[in-house]
């Protein structure tokens, strides 16, 4: 059973992040979600079909939107590929669940129960409404809770993921909470952007990304230190940087570009920033 968590927003920073996501209605997210009802808050993976840029001008924008959405859905599918064997009895946690896209894909693939937590009440309402529309409200639920202190029962989770959400929290308390929630041998999958502290500090382009989203991108090493400190043992680390660059190139040519495309492309190309998928098991 679960307990409710009072005082979800615990700092001025967390309140400002919640305010950002409560008012966010960005066409790059809404118009892509309207393609098939899966609303994502992450980026894409894989090569785009160059033919979307050709053909009739009046449908060009629609073709690009659909292609960006296909690449974002492909990204979530890669994350789910790393969750291991999940049975319908298992319970999963989507930490920073946004409008619910990855949670619904997990529930469809595994037939299991998924809880999503977010500090945006608007996102909880939106995603719960999607769960009703999709007919899965009995097993996919969204909660106004803080991923640093979810209130869920210890050992209750077979797997947990964060799909581009860890840049909003300190990693040590986050992974302590995940270690508490995961059963022994349970799995954690993280897709994140992190800066390259092997070659230097936070680059100008990375700082621009932080400023744009009110987030705090961590150095690469911080992930592995915080996992080791909390009994989370990496089993694979994939550098997805080269596979996400085409998404940003296509997005830069689209009508839904937000202005953050150039900093992402600069940071990835200059090597100051990586797009990583880290899989770890609870020891
Ligand atoms: C937002 O996705 C994702 C983040 C704010 C995390 C930052 C990610 C990094 C890899 C640094 P979104 O889909 O809401 O963003 P956008 O509106 O730009 O599409
Ligand atoms: Mg988006």
Tab-separated table of C-alpha atoms in Angstrom, residues 68-219:
chain	number	residue	atom	x	y	z
A	68	UNK	CA	9.937	13.757	-34.870
A	69	UNK	CA	7.234	11.912	-32.936
A	70	UNK	CA	8.313	8.569	-34.400
A	71	UNK	CA	11.893	9.214	-33.231
A	72	UNK	CA	10.736	10.185	-29.721
A	73	UNK	CA	8.640	7.033	-29.453
A	74	UNK	CA	11.655	5.021	-30.657
A	75	UNK	CA	13.703	6.543	-27.821
A	76	UNK	CA	11.190	5.343	-25.193
A	77	UNK	CA	11.135	1.878	-26.799
A	78	UNK	CA	14.933	1.658	-26.392
A	79	UNK	CA	14.578	2.589	-22.722
A	80	UNK	CA	11.958	-0.144	-22.215
A	81	UNK	CA	14.186	-2.679	-24.009
A	82	UNK	CA	16.590	-2.313	-21.074
A	83	UNK	CA	14.098	-2.994	-18.267
A	84	UNK	CA	14.662	-6.764	-18.491
A	85	UNK	CA	11.927	-9.359	-17.981
A	86	UNK	CA	8.815	-7.694	-16.617
A	87	UNK	CA	5.706	-9.733	-15.802
A	88	UNK	CA	2.102	-8.500	-15.492
A	89	UNK	CA	2.380	-8.818	-11.671
A	90	UNK	CA	5.298	-6.401	-11.488
A	91	UNK	CA	5.072	-2.786	-10.375
A	92	UNK	CA	7.123	-0.119	-12.144
A	93	UNK	CA	7.884	3.503	-11.351
A	94	UNK	CA	8.282	6.312	-13.892
A	95	UNK	CA	10.161	9.003	-11.957
A	96	UNK	CA	9.316	12.340	-13.535
A	97	UNK	CA	6.466	11.021	-15.658
A	98	UNK	CA	5.470	14.167	-17.549
A	99	UNK	CA	2.343	13.661	-19.668
A	100	UNK	CA	2.721	9.892	-19.342
A	101	UNK	CA	4.104	8.741	-22.722
A	102	UNK	CA	6.737	6.288	-21.479
A	103	UNK	CA	4.417	4.968	-18.734
A	104	UNK	CA	1.720	4.056	-21.259
A	105	UNK	CA	4.216	2.366	-23.555
A	106	UNK	CA	5.499	0.288	-20.607
A	107	UNK	CA	1.977	-0.666	-19.530
A	108	UNK	CA	1.074	-1.688	-23.100
A	109	UNK	CA	4.246	-3.725	-23.568
A	110	UNK	CA	4.315	-5.543	-20.212
A	111	UNK	CA	0.662	-5.539	-19.119
A	112	UNK	CA	1.838	-4.511	-15.662
A	113	UNK	CA	1.098	-1.760	-13.148
A	114	UNK	CA	2.873	1.568	-13.565
A	115	UNK	CA	2.984	4.530	-11.212
A	116	UNK	CA	4.246	7.870	-12.460
A	117	UNK	CA	5.298	10.709	-10.186
A	118	UNK	CA	5.691	14.359	-11.109
A	119	UNK	CA	5.787	17.631	-9.167
A	120	UNK	CA	3.486	19.224	-11.771
A	121	UNK	CA	-0.185	18.926	-10.827
A	122	UNK	CA	-1.128	19.887	-14.385
A	123	UNK	CA	0.865	16.931	-15.702
A	124	UNK	CA	-0.775	14.554	-13.195
A	125	UNK	CA	-4.210	15.681	-14.329
A	126	UNK	CA	-3.298	15.415	-18.019
A	127	UNK	CA	-1.730	11.954	-17.707
A	128	UNK	CA	-4.548	10.574	-15.509
A	129	UNK	CA	-7.017	11.754	-18.153
A	130	UNK	CA	-4.979	9.940	-20.821
A	131	UNK	CA	-5.074	6.775	-18.680
A	132	UNK	CA	-8.889	6.929	-18.666
A	133	UNK	CA	-9.010	7.536	-22.438
A	134	UNK	CA	-6.681	4.592	-23.020
A	135	UNK	CA	-8.718	2.314	-20.720
A	136	UNK	CA	-5.788	1.582	-18.383
A	137	UNK	CA	-6.663	3.795	-15.399
A	138	UNK	CA	-6.925	0.695	-13.181
A	139	UNK	CA	-3.192	0.011	-13.535
A	140	UNK	CA	-1.494	3.206	-14.744
A	141	UNK	CA	-1.697	5.969	-12.170
A	142	UNK	CA	-0.044	9.335	-11.821
A	143	UNK	CA	0.745	11.026	-8.536
A	144	UNK	CA	1.634	14.519	-7.393
A	145	UNK	CA	4.723	13.385	-5.521
A	146	UNK	CA	8.388	14.189	-5.301
A	147	UNK	CA	10.693	11.551	-6.774
A	148	UNK	CA	13.156	12.196	-3.949
A	149	UNK	CA	10.547	10.995	-1.438
A	150	UNK	CA	7.793	9.068	-3.188
A	151	UNK	CA	6.052	7.556	-0.176
A	152	UNK	CA	5.781	4.193	-1.969
A	153	UNK	CA	6.543	1.014	-0.058
A	154	UNK	CA	10.165	-0.186	0.283
A	155	UNK	CA	11.056	-3.026	-2.097
A	156	UNK	CA	7.811	-2.566	-4.046
A	157	UNK	CA	9.354	-1.974	-7.503
A	158	UNK	CA	10.690	-4.447	-10.030
A	159	UNK	CA	12.034	-1.566	-12.119
A	160	UNK	CA	12.316	2.217	-12.121
A	161	UNK	CA	13.268	4.588	-14.893
A	162	UNK	CA	14.050	8.253	-15.366
A	163	UNK	CA	13.608	9.479	-18.923
A	164	UNK	CA	15.492	12.790	-18.975
A	165	UNK	CA	14.456	13.904	-15.508
A	166	UNK	CA	17.537	13.495	-13.303
A	167	UNK	CA	18.839	16.987	-14.144
A	168	UNK	CA	16.162	18.391	-11.819
A	169	UNK	CA	17.367	16.696	-8.623
A	170	UNK	CA	20.442	15.827	-6.578
A	171	UNK	CA	21.555	12.340	-7.532
A	172	UNK	CA	22.606	11.039	-4.098
A	173	UNK	CA	19.170	11.366	-2.459
A	174	UNK	CA	17.479	10.304	-5.716
A	175	UNK	CA	19.367	7.028	-5.975
A	176	UNK	CA	18.944	6.433	-2.226
A	177	UNK	CA	15.176	6.602	-2.779
A	178	UNK	CA	15.383	4.265	-5.807
A	179	UNK	CA	17.520	1.775	-3.861
A	180	UNK	CA	14.868	1.803	-1.129
A	181	UNK	CA	12.031	1.215	-3.615
A	182	UNK	CA	13.662	-1.500	-5.743
A	183	UNK	CA	13.438	-5.168	-4.845
A	184	UNK	CA	16.746	-7.056	-4.650
A	185	UNK	CA	17.956	-7.492	-8.254
A	186	UNK	CA	15.488	-4.837	-9.407
A	187	UNK	CA	16.501	-2.661	-12.308
A	188	UNK	CA	17.042	1.050	-12.838
A	189	UNK	CA	17.264	2.545	-16.354
A	190	UNK	CA	18.330	6.147	-16.862
A	191	UNK	CA	18.383	8.136	-20.080
A	192	UNK	CA	20.027	11.471	-19.509
A	193	UNK	CA	22.097	14.285	-20.900
A	194	UNK	CA	25.274	14.824	-18.881
A	195	UNK	CA	28.259	17.067	-19.350
A	196	UNK	CA	31.696	15.692	-20.081
A	197	UNK	CA	33.817	16.207	-16.983
A	198	UNK	CA	36.643	14.162	-18.475
A	199	UNK	CA	37.558	17.043	-20.771
A	200	UNK	CA	36.432	19.988	-18.697
A	201	UNK	CA	33.627	21.751	-16.907
A	202	UNK	CA	30.203	22.951	-17.961
A	203	UNK	CA	30.372	24.436	-21.456
A	204	UNK	CA	28.545	27.546	-22.612
A	205	UNK	CA	26.138	25.407	-24.661
A	206	UNK	CA	25.344	23.179	-21.656
A	207	UNK	CA	24.722	26.274	-19.515
A	208	UNK	CA	22.268	27.531	-22.128
A	209	UNK	CA	20.346	24.231	-21.918
A	210	UNK	CA	20.225	24.525	-18.100
A	211	UNK	CA	18.930	28.063	-18.367
A	212	UNK	CA	16.288	27.122	-20.950
A	213	UNK	CA	14.719	24.358	-18.822
A	214	UNK	CA	15.577	25.629	-15.286
A	215	UNK	CA	17.587	22.463	-14.759
A	216	UNK	CA	21.060	21.542	-13.529
A	217	UNK	CA	22.798	19.090	-15.865
A	218	UNK	CA	25.146	16.826	-13.903
A	219	UNK	CA	28.650	15.775	-14.866
